[in-house]
């Protein structure tokens, strides 16, 4: 990996709820990449969208336009004006994954500009599962949480919270599929699609080998660890798949990472090494807690992350999903007992180490 920081970011423009940073190679020989901070109404504060212009200046591509909110709609109107991106000059919208803080504005922008939206097939299937007509994800998630000991008062707020996201992703876009290994040309560069799972099934990072650029989405983030959650009907082994994805990406020669949150960064392999070590340490710590005493996933979650009084319902959902994904990985490694299925209805499940006996939830 190159040590020289050939790419530099410089403030370009800002408004009340948005800002643009232009990333340019030091000799200004390549098309710049515009990092656009789009506001989010929770603790992450913003998501990074990226805009790139074709080398012949005939059109633009936008990557991950963010969650649909009134603030985001106003931000995009100002950003598009600032960059002189209008109907006819916007060519396509590319999504690294289906999560609402990346997909949410895509359908609205598609309607206004009549452009294709590109997403993996698995990502689209999950978007429909979560927000398509007749979806029952809120009820399914409540059922899983009940099985793992979450109290009923948490269930009520959880259902309302999950249902609230439908407005933030509507209208859902019409999608053109992209597959692992496909090549896309945008921003004057050829990018290879690299599919990983764990943070989001069907997550796609885009790699430009010649100049060592990686549009990483949320699979590799600076400063914060990407959430890896279990959700019903999705990846049965999310943490294992996430770790495999990190190892897959570590083989790339990357100079600059363009992440979905926080700022672009250079220390690519050291960041991947940290994330791999972080999860191994967390698995060891949580297993040690279960050796001392059996617990429900809710009890383990609240001891580590805090309860619903300390966490917002949004944070709590992520914390419980993260707890379950790590318990599933411990079960896969033969370190905890698990006898029943997550979807099975019945008494609250209790997790324990393999030196003890208890009823758990993953078969």
CSV table of C-alpha atoms in Angstrom, one decimal:
chain,number,residue,atom,x,y,z
A,1,UNK,CA,0.0,0.0,0.0
A,2,UNK,CA,1.4,3.4,-0.9
A,3,UNK,CA,2.5,5.5,2.0
A,4,UNK,CA,2.3,8.9,0.3
A,5,UNK,CA,-0.9,10.8,0.7
A,6,UNK,CA,-1.4,11.6,-2.9
A,7,UNK,CA,-5.1,12.5,-2.4
A,8,UNK,CA,-6.0,15.6,-0.4
A,9,UNK,CA,-9.4,16.9,0.7
A,10,UNK,CA,-10.3,20.6,0.6
A,11,UNK,CA,-13.5,22.3,1.6
A,12,UNK,CA,-15.5,23.2,-1.4
A,13,UNK,CA,-18.9,24.5,-0.2
A,14,UNK,CA,-21.3,24.2,2.7
A,15,UNK,CA,-24.9,25.1,3.7
A,16,UNK,CA,-26.9,24.9,6.9
A,17,UNK,CA,-27.2,21.1,6.9
A,18,UNK,CA,-24.6,19.9,4.3
A,19,UNK,CA,-21.0,20.4,3.2
A,20,UNK,CA,-18.9,19.4,0.2
A,21,UNK,CA,-15.3,18.4,0.3
A,22,UNK,CA,-13.4,17.9,-2.9
A,23,UNK,CA,-10.8,15.1,-3.0
A,24,UNK,CA,-8.2,15.7,-5.6
A,25,UNK,CA,-4.9,14.1,-6.5
A,26,UNK,CA,-1.9,16.3,-5.7
A,27,UNK,CA,-1.1,17.0,-9.3
A,28,UNK,CA,-4.8,17.7,-10.2
A,29,UNK,CA,-4.5,15.4,-13.2
A,30,UNK,CA,-7.5,13.2,-12.3
A,31,UNK,CA,-11.2,14.0,-12.0
A,32,UNK,CA,-12.0,15.1,-8.4
A,33,UNK,CA,-14.3,13.2,-6.1
A,34,UNK,CA,-16.9,15.2,-4.2
A,35,UNK,CA,-17.6,14.0,-0.7
A,36,UNK,CA,-21.1,15.3,0.3
A,37,UNK,CA,-22.2,15.2,3.9
A,38,UNK,CA,-26.0,14.6,4.0
A,39,UNK,CA,-27.6,15.0,7.4
A,40,UNK,CA,-28.9,12.1,9.5
A,41,UNK,CA,-31.4,12.5,12.4
A,42,UNK,CA,-29.4,10.2,14.8
A,43,UNK,CA,-26.0,10.0,16.4
A,44,UNK,CA,-24.0,9.3,13.2
A,45,UNK,CA,-25.0,12.9,12.2
A,46,UNK,CA,-24.3,12.5,8.5
A,47,UNK,CA,-23.8,10.0,5.7
A,48,UNK,CA,-21.2,10.5,3.0
A,49,UNK,CA,-22.6,10.6,-0.5
A,50,UNK,CA,-20.1,10.9,-3.4
A,51,UNK,CA,-20.5,12.7,-6.7
A,52,UNK,CA,-18.2,12.2,-9.6
A,53,UNK,CA,-18.2,13.8,-13.0
A,54,UNK,CA,-17.3,12.1,-16.2
A,55,UNK,CA,-13.9,13.0,-17.7
A,56,UNK,CA,-15.6,14.6,-20.7
A,57,UNK,CA,-17.9,16.6,-18.3
A,58,UNK,CA,-21.0,15.1,-19.9
A,59,UNK,CA,-22.6,13.7,-16.8
A,60,UNK,CA,-22.5,12.8,-13.1
A,61,UNK,CA,-22.8,9.8,-10.9
A,62,UNK,CA,-24.0,9.9,-7.3
A,63,UNK,CA,-23.2,7.2,-4.8
A,64,UNK,CA,-25.3,6.6,-1.7
A,65,UNK,CA,-27.6,9.7,-1.5
A,66,UNK,CA,-28.7,9.2,2.1
A,67,UNK,CA,-31.8,9.0,4.2
A,68,UNK,CA,-34.9,10.8,3.0
A,69,UNK,CA,-35.8,13.6,5.4
A,70,UNK,CA,-36.9,17.2,4.9
A,71,UNK,CA,-33.4,18.3,5.8
A,72,UNK,CA,-31.8,15.9,3.3
A,73,UNK,CA,-34.2,17.0,0.5
A,74,UNK,CA,-33.3,20.6,1.1
A,75,UNK,CA,-29.6,19.7,1.2
A,76,UNK,CA,-29.8,17.9,-2.1
A,77,UNK,CA,-31.5,20.8,-3.8
A,78,UNK,CA,-28.7,23.1,-2.8
A,79,UNK,CA,-26.0,20.6,-3.5
A,80,UNK,CA,-27.2,19.8,-7.0
A,81,UNK,CA,-27.4,23.5,-7.7
A,82,UNK,CA,-23.9,24.1,-6.4
A,83,UNK,CA,-22.4,21.4,-8.5
A,84,UNK,CA,-24.6,22.3,-11.5
A,85,UNK,CA,-26.2,18.8,-11.6
A,86,UNK,CA,-29.5,19.0,-13.3
A,87,UNK,CA,-32.0,16.7,-15.1
A,88,UNK,CA,-30.1,15.4,-18.1
A,89,UNK,CA,-26.6,15.7,-16.5
A,90,UNK,CA,-27.3,13.2,-13.7
A,91,UNK,CA,-26.6,9.8,-15.3
A,92,UNK,CA,-27.0,7.2,-12.5
A,93,UNK,CA,-27.3,6.6,-8.7
A,94,UNK,CA,-25.2,3.8,-7.3
A,95,UNK,CA,-25.9,2.2,-3.9
A,96,UNK,CA,-23.3,0.3,-1.9
A,97,UNK,CA,-26.1,-1.3,0.2
A,98,UNK,CA,-29.8,-1.2,1.1
A,99,UNK,CA,-29.7,0.4,4.5
A,100,UNK,CA,-32.0,3.4,4.7
A,101,UNK,CA,-29.3,6.0,5.5
A,102,UNK,CA,-27.8,5.1,2.1
A,103,UNK,CA,-30.8,4.1,-0.1
A,104,UNK,CA,-33.5,6.5,1.3
A,105,UNK,CA,-33.2,9.4,-1.2
A,106,UNK,CA,-32.6,7.2,-4.2
A,107,UNK,CA,-36.2,6.7,-5.3
A,108,UNK,CA,-37.1,10.4,-5.0
A,109,UNK,CA,-34.0,11.4,-7.0
A,110,UNK,CA,-34.7,8.7,-9.6
A,111,UNK,CA,-38.2,10.1,-10.1
A,112,UNK,CA,-37.0,13.7,-10.5
A,113,UNK,CA,-34.1,12.9,-12.8
A,114,UNK,CA,-35.3,9.7,-14.5
A,115,UNK,CA,-32.0,7.8,-14.0
A,116,UNK,CA,-31.2,4.2,-13.1
A,117,UNK,CA,-30.4,3.1,-9.6
A,118,UNK,CA,-27.8,0.4,-9.2
A,119,UNK,CA,-27.9,-2.1,-6.3
A,120,UNK,CA,-27.0,-5.8,-5.7
A,121,UNK,CA,-29.8,-8.3,-6.2
A,122,UNK,CA,-29.5,-9.4,-2.5
A,123,UNK,CA,-29.6,-5.8,-1.3
A,124,UNK,CA,-32.8,-5.2,-3.3
A,125,UNK,CA,-34.4,-8.4,-1.9
A,126,UNK,CA,-33.7,-7.1,1.6
A,127,UNK,CA,-35.1,-3.6,0.9
A,128,UNK,CA,-38.4,-5.2,-0.2
A,129,UNK,CA,-38.4,-7.5,2.8
A,130,UNK,CA,-38.0,-4.5,5.1
A,131,UNK,CA,-40.2,-1.9,3.4
A,132,UNK,CA,-42.1,-3.6,0.5
A,133,UNK,CA,-45.8,-4.0,0.5
A,134,UNK,CA,-47.1,-6.2,3.3
A,135,UNK,CA,-43.7,-6.5,5.1
A,136,UNK,CA,-43.8,-7.9,8.6
A,137,UNK,CA,-40.2,-7.2,9.6
A,138,UNK,CA,-41.2,-5.1,12.7
A,139,UNK,CA,-43.3,-8.0,14.0
A,140,UNK,CA,-40.6,-10.5,13.3
A,141,UNK,CA,-38.0,-8.4,15.0
A,142,UNK,CA,-40.3,-8.0,18.0
A,143,UNK,CA,-40.7,-11.8,18.2
A,144,UNK,CA,-36.9,-12.3,18.1
A,145,UNK,CA,-36.4,-9.7,20.8
A,146,UNK,CA,-39.0,-11.3,23.0
A,147,UNK,CA,-37.4,-14.7,22.7
A,148,UNK,CA,-34.2,-13.2,23.9
A,149,UNK,CA,-35.6,-11.5,27.0
A,150,UNK,CA,-36.5,-8.0,26.0
A,151,UNK,CA,-39.4,-6.6,28.0
A,152,UNK,CA,-42.7,-5.7,26.4
A,153,UNK,CA,-42.4,-1.9,26.9
A,154,UNK,CA,-39.3,-2.1,24.6
A,155,UNK,CA,-41.3,-4.1,22.0
A,156,UNK,CA,-43.8,-1.3,21.6
A,157,UNK,CA,-41.2,1.4,20.9
A,158,UNK,CA,-39.3,-1.0,18.7
A,159,UNK,CA,-42.2,-1.6,16.4
A,160,UNK,CA,-43.0,2.1,16.1
A,161,UNK,CA,-39.4,2.9,15.4
A,162,UNK,CA,-39.0,0.3,12.6
A,163,UNK,CA,-42.3,1.3,10.9
A,164,UNK,CA,-41.1,5.0,10.9
A,165,UNK,CA,-38.4,4.2,8.4
A,166,UNK,CA,-40.8,3.5,5.6
A,167,UNK,CA,-41.3,7.2,5.0
A,168,UNK,CA,-37.5,7.7,4.9
A,169,UNK,CA,-37.1,5.3,2.0
A,170,UNK,CA,-40.2,6.1,0.0
A,171,UNK,CA,-40.6,5.8,-2.9
A,172,UNK,CA,-38.4,2.8,-3.3
A,173,UNK,CA,-36.5,3.0,-6.5
A,174,UNK,CA,-36.6,0.7,-9.5
A,175,UNK,CA,-33.3,-1.1,-9.4
A,176,UNK,CA,-30.7,-2.3,-11.9
A,177,UNK,CA,-28.8,-5.2,-10.4
A,178,UNK,CA,-25.0,-5.4,-10.1
A,179,UNK,CA,-23.0,-8.5,-9.3
A,180,UNK,CA,-19.8,-9.3,-7.6
A,181,UNK,CA,-16.9,-8.8,-10.0
A,182,UNK,CA,-18.9,-6.6,-12.4
A,183,UNK,CA,-17.1,-3.5,-13.8
A,184,UNK,CA,-18.8,-0.1,-13.8
A,185,UNK,CA,-17.4,3.0,-15.5
A,186,UNK,CA,-18.2,6.3,-13.7
A,187,UNK,CA,-16.3,9.4,-12.7
A,188,UNK,CA,-13.8,8.8,-15.5
A,189,UNK,CA,-12.7,5.5,-13.9
A,190,UNK,CA,-13.4,1.8,-14.1
A,191,UNK,CA,-14.5,0.3,-10.8
A,192,UNK,CA,-14.8,-3.3,-9.9
A,193,UNK,CA,-17.7,-4.4,-7.7
A,194,UNK,CA,-16.7,-6.4,-4.6
A,195,UNK,CA,-19.5,-8.0,-2.7
A,196,UNK,CA,-19.2,-8.7,1.0
A,197,UNK,CA,-21.8,-9.5,3.6
A,198,UNK,CA,-22.2,-9.1,7.4
A,199,UNK,CA,-22.9,-5.4,7.8
A,200,UNK,CA,-25.5,-5.7,5.0
A,201,UNK,CA,-26.2,-8.7,2.8
A,202,UNK,CA,-25.2,-7.9,-0.8
A,203,UNK,CA,-23.0,-5.0,0.3
A,204,UNK,CA,-20.9,-3.8,-2.6
A,205,UNK,CA,-17.6,-1.9,-2.4
A,206,UNK,CA,-16.2,-0.3,-5.6
A,207,UNK,CA,-12.4,-0.6,-6.2
A,208,UNK,CA,-10.4,1.4,-8.7
A,209,UNK,CA,-7.2,-0.5,-8.9
A,210,UNK,CA,-5.1,1.9,-11.0
A,211,UNK,CA,-5.2,4.7,-8.4
A,212,UNK,CA,-5.9,2.6,-5.3
A,213,UNK,CA,-9.4,4.0,-4.5
A,214,UNK,CA,-12.0,2.2,-2.6
A,215,UNK,CA,-15.6,3.3,-2.2
A,216,UNK,CA,-16.0,1.2,0.9
A,217,UNK,CA,-19.6,1.9,1.9
A,218,UNK,CA,-20.0,0.8,5.5
A,219,UNK,CA,-17.9,-2.4,5.5
A,220,UNK,CA,-14.7,-0.6,6.5
A,221,UNK,CA,-15.1,2.6,8.5
A,222,UNK,CA,-12.6,4.8,10.3
A,223,UNK,CA,-13.0,5.5,14.1
A,224,UNK,CA,-16.3,3.5,14.4
A,225,UNK,CA,-16.9,-0.2,14.1
A,226,UNK,CA,-19.6,-1.1,11.5
A,227,UNK,CA,-22.7,-2.6,13.1
A,228,UNK,CA,-23.0,-6.4,12.4
A,229,UNK,CA,-26.5,-7.5,13.4
A,230,UNK,CA,-28.7,-10.5,13.1
A,231,UNK,CA,-32.1,-9.9,11.6
A,232,UNK,CA,-34.7,-12.6,11.0
A,233,UNK,CA,-34.8,-14.0,7.4
A,234,UNK,CA,-31.4,-12.6,6.6
A,235,UNK,CA,-27.8,-14.0,6.9
A,236,UNK,CA,-27.8,-16.8,9.5
A,237,UNK,CA,-24.1,-16.2,10.3
A,238,UNK,CA,-23.6,-12.4,9.9
A,239,UNK,CA,-20.4,-12.0,11.9
A,240,UNK,CA,-18.6,-14.8,10.2
A,241,UNK,CA,-19.5,-13.3,6.8
A,242,UNK,CA,-18.4,-9.9,8.0
A,243,UNK,CA,-15.0,-11.1,9.1
A,244,UNK,CA,-14.6,-13.1,5.8
A,245,UNK,CA,-15.4,-9.9,3.9
A,246,UNK,CA,-12.7,-7.9,5.8
A,247,UNK,CA,-10.1,-10.6,4.9
A,248,UNK,CA,-11.3,-10.4,1.2
A,249,UNK,CA,-10.9,-6.7,1.1
A,250,UNK,CA,-7.5,-6.8,2.9
A,251,UNK,CA,-6.0,-8.3,-0.3
A,252,UNK,CA,-6.6,-5.0,-2.2
A,253,UNK,CA,-3.9,-2.4,-2.7
A,254,UNK,CA,-5.7,0.7,-1.5
A,255,UNK,CA,-4.4,4.2,-1.1
A,256,UNK,CA,-7.5,6.2,-0.2
A,257,UNK,CA,-10.7,4.8,1.4
A,258,UNK,CA,-14.0,6.7,0.7
A,259,UNK,CA,-16.3,5.4,3.5
A,260,UNK,CA,-20.0,5.8,4.1
A,261,UNK,CA,-19.4,7.6,7.5
A,262,UNK,CA,-16.8,9.9,8.9
A,263,UNK,CA,-14.0,11.1,6.6
A,264,UNK,CA,-11.9,9.4,3.9
A,265,UNK,CA,-8.7,7.8,5.3
A,266,UNK,CA,-5.4,6.2,4.3
A,267,UNK,CA,-4.5,3.6,6.9
A,268,UNK,CA,-6.4,0.8,5.1
A,269,UNK,CA,-4.8,-2.5,6.2
A,270,UNK,CA,-4.2,-1.3,9.8
A,271,UNK,CA,-7.8,-0.4,10.1
A,272,UNK,CA,-8.9,-3.9,8.8
A,273,UNK,CA,-6.4,-5.5,11.2
A,274,UNK,CA,-8.0,-3.5,14.1
A,275,UNK,CA,-11.5,-4.5,13.2
A,276,UNK,CA,-10.6,-8.2,13.0
A,277,UNK,CA,-8.9,-8.0,16.4
A,278,UNK,CA,-11.7,-6.0,17.9
A,279,UNK,CA,-14.3,-8.7,17.1
A,280,UNK,CA,-12.0,-11.5,18.4
A,281,UNK,CA,-11.5,-9.6,21.7
A,282,UNK,CA,-15.2,-9.0,22.0
A,283,UNK,CA,-16.0,-12.7,21.3
A,284,UNK,CA,-13.5,-13.7,24.0
A,285,UNK,CA,-14.9,-11.2,26.5
A,286,UNK,CA,-18.5,-12.2,26.0
A,287,UNK,CA,-17.7,-15.8,26.2
A,288,UNK,CA,-16.0,-15.3,29.5
A,289,UNK,CA,-19.1,-13.5,30.8
A,290,UNK,CA,-21.2,-16.6,29.8
A,291,UNK,CA,-18.7,-18.9,31.5
A,292,UNK,CA,-19.4,-17.0,34.8
A,293,UNK,CA,-23.2,-17.2,34.5
A,294,UNK,CA,-25.9,-18.0,31.9
A,295,UNK,CA,-27.8,-15.0,30.5
A,296,UNK,CA,-30.4,-14.1,28.0
A,297,UNK,CA,-29.2,-12.0,25.0
A,298,UNK,CA,-31.0,-9.0,26.5
A,299,UNK,CA,-29.2,-9.4,29.8
A,300,UNK,CA,-25.8,-9.6,28.0
A,301,UNK,CA,-26.7,-6.7,25.8
A,302,UNK,CA,-27.7,-4.4,28.6
A,303,UNK,CA,-24.6,-5.2,30.6
A,304,UNK,CA,-22.4,-4.3,27.7
A,305,UNK,CA,-24.2,-1.5,25.9
A,306,UNK,CA,-26.8,-0.3,28.5
A,307,UNK,CA,-30.6,-0.5,28.6
A,308,UNK,CA,-33.3,1.4,26.7
A,309,UNK,CA,-33.2,4.2,29.2
A,310,UNK,CA,-29.6,4.9,28.4
A,311,UNK,CA,-29.8,4.1,24.7
A,312,UNK,CA,-32.2,5.4,22.1
A,313,UNK,CA,-34.5,2.7,20.6
A,314,UNK,CA,-32.4,3.0,17.4
A,315,UNK,CA,-29.2,2.3,19.3
A,316,UNK,CA,-30.8,-0.5,21.3
A,317,UNK,CA,-32.0,-2.3,18.1
A,318,UNK,CA,-28.4,-2.2,16.8
A,319,UNK,CA,-27.0,-3.3,20.2
A,320,UNK,CA,-29.3,-6.3,20.4
A,321,UNK,CA,-28.6,-7.2,16.8
A,322,UNK,CA,-24.9,-7.0,17.5
A,323,UNK,CA,-25.2,-9.1,20.6
A,324,UNK,CA,-27.1,-11.8,18.7
A,325,UNK,CA,-24.6,-11.9,15.8
A,326,UNK,CA,-21.7,-12.5,18.3
A,327,UNK,CA,-23.6,-15.2,20.2
A,328,UNK,CA,-24.3,-16.9,16.8
A,329,UNK,CA,-20.6,-16.8,16.0
A,330,UNK,CA,-19.7,-18.2,19.5
A,331,UNK,CA,-22.2,-21.0,18.9
A,332,UNK,CA,-20.7,-21.7,15.4
A,333,UNK,CA,-17.2,-22.0,17.1
A,334,UNK,CA,-18.6,-24.5,19.6
A,335,UNK,CA,-18.2,-22.2,22.6
A,336,UNK,CA,-21.8,-21.7,23.7
A,337,UNK,CA,-24.8,-24.1,23.8
A,338,UNK,CA,-27.6,-23.6,21.4
A,339,UNK,CA,-30.5,-25.9,20.9
A,340,UNK,CA,-33.4,-24.1,19.3
A,341,UNK,CA,-34.2,-21.9,16.4
A,342,UNK,CA,-34.4,-18.1,16.5
A,343,UNK,CA,-37.8,-18.2,14.9
A,344,UNK,CA,-39.3,-20.7,17.3
A,345,UNK,CA,-42.0,-19.3,19.6
A,346,UNK,CA,-41.8,-20.2,23.2
A,347,UNK,CA,-40.1,-19.3,26.5
A,348,UNK,CA,-37.3,-16.8,26.8
A,349,UNK,CA,-34.0,-18.3,25.7
A,350,UNK,CA,-30.9,-18.4,27.9
A,351,UNK,CA,-27.3,-18.6,26.6
A,352,UNK,CA,-24.5,-20.4,28.4
A,353,UNK,CA,-21.0,-21.6,27.7
A,354,UNK,CA,-20.4,-25.2,26.6
A,355,UNK,CA,-19.3,-26.1,30.0
A,356,UNK,CA,-22.9,-25.6,31.2
A,357,UNK,CA,-26.3,-26.6,30.0
A,358,UNK,CA,-29.0,-24.1,29.0
A,359,UNK,CA,-31.5,-23.5,26.2
A,360,UNK,CA,-30.3,-21.1,23.5
A,361,UNK,CA,-31.8,-20.1,20.2
A,362,UNK,CA,-29.6,-21.0,17.3
A,363,UNK,CA,-29.6,-24.5,15.9
